[in-house]
Amino acid sequence: MQTQIPEIHAALSALGEILEADEHHVAVVIVGGTALILQGFVSRATQDVDVIALGSENLPNETQVLKEPEPLPGALTRGIARVARDFNLPVDWMNTTIGLQWKTGLPPGLGTRVHWQRLGGLWLGLADRYDLIFLKLYAAADSQGPSSVHYQDLLALNPTRKELQAASTWVRSQDPSSGFGQILDEVLEHIQSNG
């Protein structure tokens, strides 16, 4: 069983304090459970913080151009390790695994809808609800179906039919195989009958 992070806001605040104390400023965009928790869509613990992109350091005065999260800045990597030690978290409590999404594409316009918060030296960009619907639909179709946390998160986002149509078009572009398409159709049908 993976470690849960019940006090994600405290861990992120500590990371921001560490960065600020070291006179560093880093901007990251997060998705997944942490983005849902911090925006009040769900109330649960999470296993990690999913970094999908990096932003420039000149927030909030500059239009953000997002870039792939790899490699993470050294100051951020050191801060992540320190918070892991101090909070007894896994070393990868903040990770860029979702950054692989850049290979097939992000939801269109994701960068224009990010909601920024400042936590000391950490600029935390939260993906918008609209983009979370896209990513959670993809994850729900790629996991165990209605019992998965991704499916439950998607229901919590309360997507409209129009949002689901837009999201499903994007999700199909990520994996055009017929097998995946059938699973996606089942997830969509289940969501529409339970939403």
mmCIF file of C-alpha atoms in Angstrom:
data_model
loop_
_atom_site.group_PDB
_atom_site.id
_atom_site.type_symbol
_atom_site.label_atom_id
_atom_site.label_comp_id
_atom_site.label_asym_id
_atom_site.label_seq_id
_atom_site.Cartn_x
_atom_site.Cartn_y
_atom_site.Cartn_z
ATOM 1 C CA MET A 1 0.000 0.000 0.000
ATOM 2 C CA GLN A 2 1.282 3.449 -0.873
ATOM 3 C CA THR A 3 1.674 6.182 1.713
ATOM 4 C CA GLN A 4 -1.146 8.719 1.898
ATOM 5 C CA ILE A 5 -0.432 12.413 2.469
ATOM 6 C CA PRO A 6 -3.226 13.683 4.726
ATOM 7 C CA GLU A 7 -1.760 17.171 5.213
ATOM 8 C CA ILE A 8 -0.784 17.999 1.666
ATOM 9 C CA HIS A 9 -1.191 21.736 2.185
ATOM 10 C CA ALA A 10 1.242 21.643 5.126
ATOM 11 C CA ALA A 11 3.825 19.761 3.051
ATOM 12 C CA LEU A 12 3.491 22.218 0.157
ATOM 13 C CA SER A 13 3.675 25.216 2.506
ATOM 14 C CA ALA A 14 6.838 23.796 4.069
ATOM 15 C CA LEU A 15 8.335 23.371 0.600
ATOM 16 C CA GLY A 16 7.509 27.000 -0.196
ATOM 17 C CA GLU A 17 9.134 28.150 3.050
ATOM 18 C CA ILE A 18 12.292 26.174 2.274
ATOM 19 C CA LEU A 19 12.514 27.663 -1.221
ATOM 20 C CA GLU A 20 11.943 31.183 0.078
ATOM 21 C CA ALA A 21 14.531 30.778 2.858
ATOM 22 C CA ASP A 22 17.046 29.723 0.199
ATOM 23 C CA GLU A 23 16.003 32.723 -1.956
ATOM 24 C CA HIS A 24 14.589 30.558 -4.736
ATOM 25 C CA HIS A 25 11.265 30.856 -6.527
ATOM 26 C CA VAL A 26 9.847 27.983 -8.555
ATOM 27 C CA ALA A 27 6.545 27.725 -10.438
ATOM 28 C CA VAL A 28 4.935 24.314 -10.925
ATOM 29 C CA VAL A 29 1.576 23.277 -12.351
ATOM 30 C CA ILE A 30 -0.095 20.376 -10.609
ATOM 31 C CA VAL A 31 -2.951 18.076 -11.544
ATOM 32 C CA GLY A 32 -4.488 14.974 -10.027
ATOM 33 C CA GLY A 33 -5.779 14.475 -6.528
ATOM 34 C CA THR A 34 -3.799 17.332 -5.008
ATOM 35 C CA ALA A 35 -5.266 19.850 -7.464
ATOM 36 C CA LEU A 36 -8.760 18.561 -6.676
ATOM 37 C CA ILE A 37 -8.160 18.669 -2.910
ATOM 38 C CA LEU A 38 -6.704 22.184 -2.893
ATOM 39 C CA GLN A 39 -9.610 23.515 -4.981
ATOM 40 C CA GLY A 40 -12.194 21.864 -2.743
ATOM 41 C CA PHE A 41 -13.588 19.355 -5.245
ATOM 42 C CA VAL A 42 -12.765 16.374 -3.004
ATOM 43 C CA SER A 43 -11.883 15.872 0.631
ATOM 44 C CA ARG A 44 -9.440 12.998 1.000
ATOM 45 C CA ALA A 45 -5.779 12.224 1.397
ATOM 46 C CA THR A 46 -3.597 11.784 -1.662
ATOM 47 C CA GLN A 47 -0.557 9.667 -2.458
ATOM 48 C CA ASP A 48 1.500 12.292 -4.249
ATOM 49 C CA VAL A 49 1.683 15.652 -5.974
ATOM 50 C CA ASP A 50 1.600 15.337 -9.768
ATOM 51 C CA VAL A 51 3.667 18.041 -11.496
ATOM 52 C CA ILE A 52 2.632 18.323 -15.148
ATOM 53 C CA ALA A 53 4.547 21.499 -16.035
ATOM 54 C CA LEU A 54 6.937 24.201 -14.906
ATOM 55 C CA GLY A 55 6.231 27.906 -15.264
ATOM 56 C CA SER A 56 8.540 30.911 -15.300
ATOM 57 C CA GLU A 57 9.731 32.530 -12.080
ATOM 58 C CA ASN A 58 8.193 35.926 -12.876
ATOM 59 C CA LEU A 59 4.712 35.296 -11.544
ATOM 60 C CA PRO A 60 2.252 36.914 -11.380
ATOM 61 C CA ASN A 61 3.405 39.718 -13.698
ATOM 62 C CA GLU A 62 4.264 37.689 -16.766
ATOM 63 C CA THR A 63 2.110 35.578 -19.031
ATOM 64 C CA GLN A 64 3.085 32.023 -18.288
ATOM 65 C CA VAL A 65 4.669 29.839 -20.885
ATOM 66 C CA LEU A 66 4.598 26.328 -19.530
ATOM 67 C CA LYS A 67 7.320 23.818 -20.198
ATOM 68 C CA GLU A 68 7.935 20.152 -19.528
ATOM 69 C CA PRO A 69 8.685 19.459 -15.871
ATOM 70 C CA GLU A 70 11.859 17.457 -16.455
ATOM 71 C CA PRO A 71 14.334 18.121 -15.084
ATOM 72 C CA LEU A 72 13.019 19.753 -11.933
ATOM 73 C CA PRO A 73 15.111 22.712 -10.759
ATOM 74 C CA GLY A 74 17.801 21.697 -8.269
ATOM 75 C CA ALA A 75 16.430 23.943 -5.519
ATOM 76 C CA LEU A 76 13.026 22.287 -5.869
ATOM 77 C CA THR A 77 14.520 18.790 -5.837
ATOM 78 C CA ARG A 78 16.439 19.589 -2.650
ATOM 79 C CA GLY A 79 13.324 21.078 -1.057
ATOM 80 C CA ILE A 80 11.242 18.023 -1.976
ATOM 81 C CA ALA A 81 13.836 15.757 -0.336
ATOM 82 C CA ARG A 82 13.873 17.871 2.819
ATOM 83 C CA VAL A 83 10.075 17.873 3.120
ATOM 84 C CA ALA A 84 10.072 14.099 2.540
ATOM 85 C CA ARG A 85 12.487 13.725 5.439
ATOM 86 C CA ASP A 86 10.726 16.209 7.742
ATOM 87 C CA PHE A 87 7.210 14.878 7.078
ATOM 88 C CA ASN A 88 8.219 11.217 6.792
ATOM 89 C CA LEU A 89 6.989 11.051 3.187
ATOM 90 C CA PRO A 90 8.206 8.942 0.271
ATOM 91 C CA VAL A 91 11.058 10.585 -1.639
ATOM 92 C CA ASP A 92 8.800 10.857 -4.689
ATOM 93 C CA TRP A 93 5.886 12.535 -2.866
ATOM 94 C CA MET A 94 6.155 15.266 -5.510
ATOM 95 C CA ASN A 95 6.946 13.820 -8.925
ATOM 96 C CA THR A 96 6.793 14.412 -12.657
ATOM 97 C CA THR A 97 5.439 11.062 -13.836
ATOM 98 C CA ILE A 98 2.415 12.833 -15.346
ATOM 99 C CA GLY A 99 4.902 14.938 -17.331
ATOM 100 C CA LEU A 100 5.021 12.073 -19.821
ATOM 101 C CA GLN A 101 1.693 13.488 -21.010
ATOM 102 C CA TRP A 102 3.687 16.078 -22.988
ATOM 103 C CA LYS A 103 4.604 13.301 -25.469
ATOM 104 C CA THR A 104 1.005 12.898 -26.655
ATOM 105 C CA GLY A 105 -0.285 16.330 -25.715
ATOM 106 C CA LEU A 106 -1.892 18.281 -22.916
ATOM 107 C CA PRO A 107 -5.557 19.264 -22.892
ATOM 108 C CA PRO A 108 -5.855 22.186 -25.342
ATOM 109 C CA GLY A 109 -5.426 25.544 -23.620
ATOM 110 C CA LEU A 110 -4.446 24.100 -20.229
ATOM 111 C CA GLY A 111 -1.829 26.805 -19.682
ATOM 112 C CA THR A 112 -4.345 29.622 -20.094
ATOM 113 C CA ARG A 113 -6.598 28.348 -17.308
ATOM 114 C CA VAL A 114 -4.120 27.679 -14.491
ATOM 115 C CA HIS A 115 -5.009 29.148 -11.075
ATOM 116 C CA TRP A 116 -1.874 30.384 -9.289
ATOM 117 C CA GLN A 117 -1.221 30.480 -5.545
ATOM 118 C CA ARG A 118 1.935 31.626 -3.835
ATOM 119 C CA LEU A 119 3.303 29.589 -0.957
ATOM 120 C CA GLY A 120 6.547 31.343 -0.019
ATOM 121 C CA GLY A 121 9.023 30.578 -2.789
ATOM 122 C CA LEU A 122 6.659 28.100 -4.443
ATOM 123 C CA TRP A 123 4.231 29.323 -7.073
ATOM 124 C CA LEU A 124 1.661 26.572 -7.207
ATOM 125 C CA GLY A 125 -0.406 26.407 -10.381
ATOM 126 C CA LEU A 126 -3.614 24.419 -10.043
ATOM 127 C CA ALA A 127 -5.051 23.014 -13.247
ATOM 128 C CA ASP A 128 -8.563 24.265 -13.922
ATOM 129 C CA ARG A 129 -11.608 22.047 -13.348
ATOM 130 C CA TYR A 130 -12.101 21.830 -17.136
ATOM 131 C CA ASP A 131 -8.622 20.373 -17.656
ATOM 132 C CA LEU A 132 -8.974 18.075 -14.661
ATOM 133 C CA ILE A 133 -12.074 16.588 -16.333
ATOM 134 C CA PHE A 134 -9.974 15.717 -19.399
ATOM 135 C CA LEU A 135 -7.160 14.180 -17.367
ATOM 136 C CA LYS A 136 -9.441 12.326 -14.947
ATOM 137 C CA LEU A 137 -11.526 10.882 -17.789
ATOM 138 C CA TYR A 138 -8.333 9.576 -19.378
ATOM 139 C CA ALA A 139 -7.151 8.130 -16.064
ATOM 140 C CA ALA A 140 -10.576 6.592 -15.315
ATOM 141 C CA ALA A 141 -10.631 4.830 -18.684
ATOM 142 C CA ASP A 142 -7.060 3.661 -18.125
ATOM 143 C CA SER A 143 -7.734 2.220 -14.637
ATOM 144 C CA GLN A 144 -10.153 -0.078 -12.828
ATOM 145 C CA GLY A 145 -13.346 1.707 -13.885
ATOM 146 C CA PRO A 146 -16.029 2.902 -11.445
ATOM 147 C CA SER A 147 -14.178 1.650 -8.364
ATOM 148 C CA SER A 148 -11.080 3.711 -9.165
ATOM 149 C CA VAL A 149 -10.239 6.953 -7.403
ATOM 150 C CA HIS A 150 -9.978 8.601 -10.844
ATOM 151 C CA TYR A 151 -13.582 7.713 -11.653
ATOM 152 C CA GLN A 152 -14.741 8.973 -8.245
ATOM 153 C CA ASP A 153 -12.757 12.192 -8.773
ATOM 154 C CA LEU A 154 -14.365 12.629 -12.185
ATOM 155 C CA LEU A 155 -17.829 12.305 -10.646
ATOM 156 C CA ALA A 156 -16.852 14.894 -8.011
ATOM 157 C CA LEU A 157 -15.996 17.329 -10.836
ATOM 158 C CA ASN A 158 -19.624 16.993 -11.991
ATOM 159 C CA PRO A 159 -18.884 17.325 -15.727
ATOM 160 C CA THR A 160 -21.576 18.458 -18.136
ATOM 161 C CA ARG A 161 -22.351 16.478 -21.280
ATOM 162 C CA LYS A 162 -20.598 19.144 -23.351
ATOM 163 C CA GLU A 163 -17.474 18.913 -21.163
ATOM 164 C CA LEU A 164 -17.496 15.119 -21.397
ATOM 165 C CA GLN A 165 -17.808 15.308 -25.194
ATOM 166 C CA ALA A 166 -14.818 17.645 -25.435
ATOM 167 C CA ALA A 167 -12.828 15.533 -22.986
ATOM 168 C CA SER A 168 -13.648 12.263 -24.751
ATOM 169 C CA THR A 169 -12.505 13.683 -28.093
ATOM 170 C CA TRP A 170 -9.163 14.573 -26.532
ATOM 171 C CA VAL A 171 -8.876 11.250 -24.661
ATOM 172 C CA ARG A 172 -9.491 9.306 -27.885
ATOM 173 C CA SER A 173 -6.609 11.214 -29.488
ATOM 174 C CA GLN A 174 -4.324 9.970 -26.711
ATOM 175 C CA ASP A 175 -5.042 6.292 -27.376
ATOM 176 C CA PRO A 176 -6.884 5.618 -30.639
ATOM 177 C CA SER A 177 -6.975 1.819 -30.173
ATOM 178 C CA SER A 178 -10.397 0.192 -30.434
ATOM 179 C CA GLY A 179 -9.981 -1.619 -27.110
ATOM 180 C CA PHE A 180 -9.339 1.619 -25.265
ATOM 181 C CA GLY A 181 -12.208 3.278 -27.124
ATOM 182 C CA GLN A 182 -14.597 0.591 -25.875
ATOM 183 C CA ILE A 183 -13.448 1.085 -22.284
ATOM 184 C CA LEU A 184 -13.817 4.850 -22.661
ATOM 185 C CA ASP A 185 -17.366 4.402 -23.991
ATOM 186 C CA GLU A 186 -18.231 2.250 -20.957
ATOM 187 C CA VAL A 187 -16.826 4.856 -18.566
ATOM 188 C CA LEU A 188 -18.756 7.638 -20.317
ATOM 189 C CA GLU A 189 -21.986 5.649 -20.222
ATOM 190 C CA HIS A 190 -21.521 4.912 -16.533
ATOM 191 C CA ILE A 191 -20.762 8.558 -15.722
ATOM 192 C CA GLN A 192 -23.787 9.830 -17.614
ATOM 193 C CA SER A 193 -26.062 7.352 -15.841
ATOM 194 C CA ASN A 194 -24.630 8.289 -12.415
ATOM 195 C CA GLY A 195 -24.004 12.000 -12.898
#
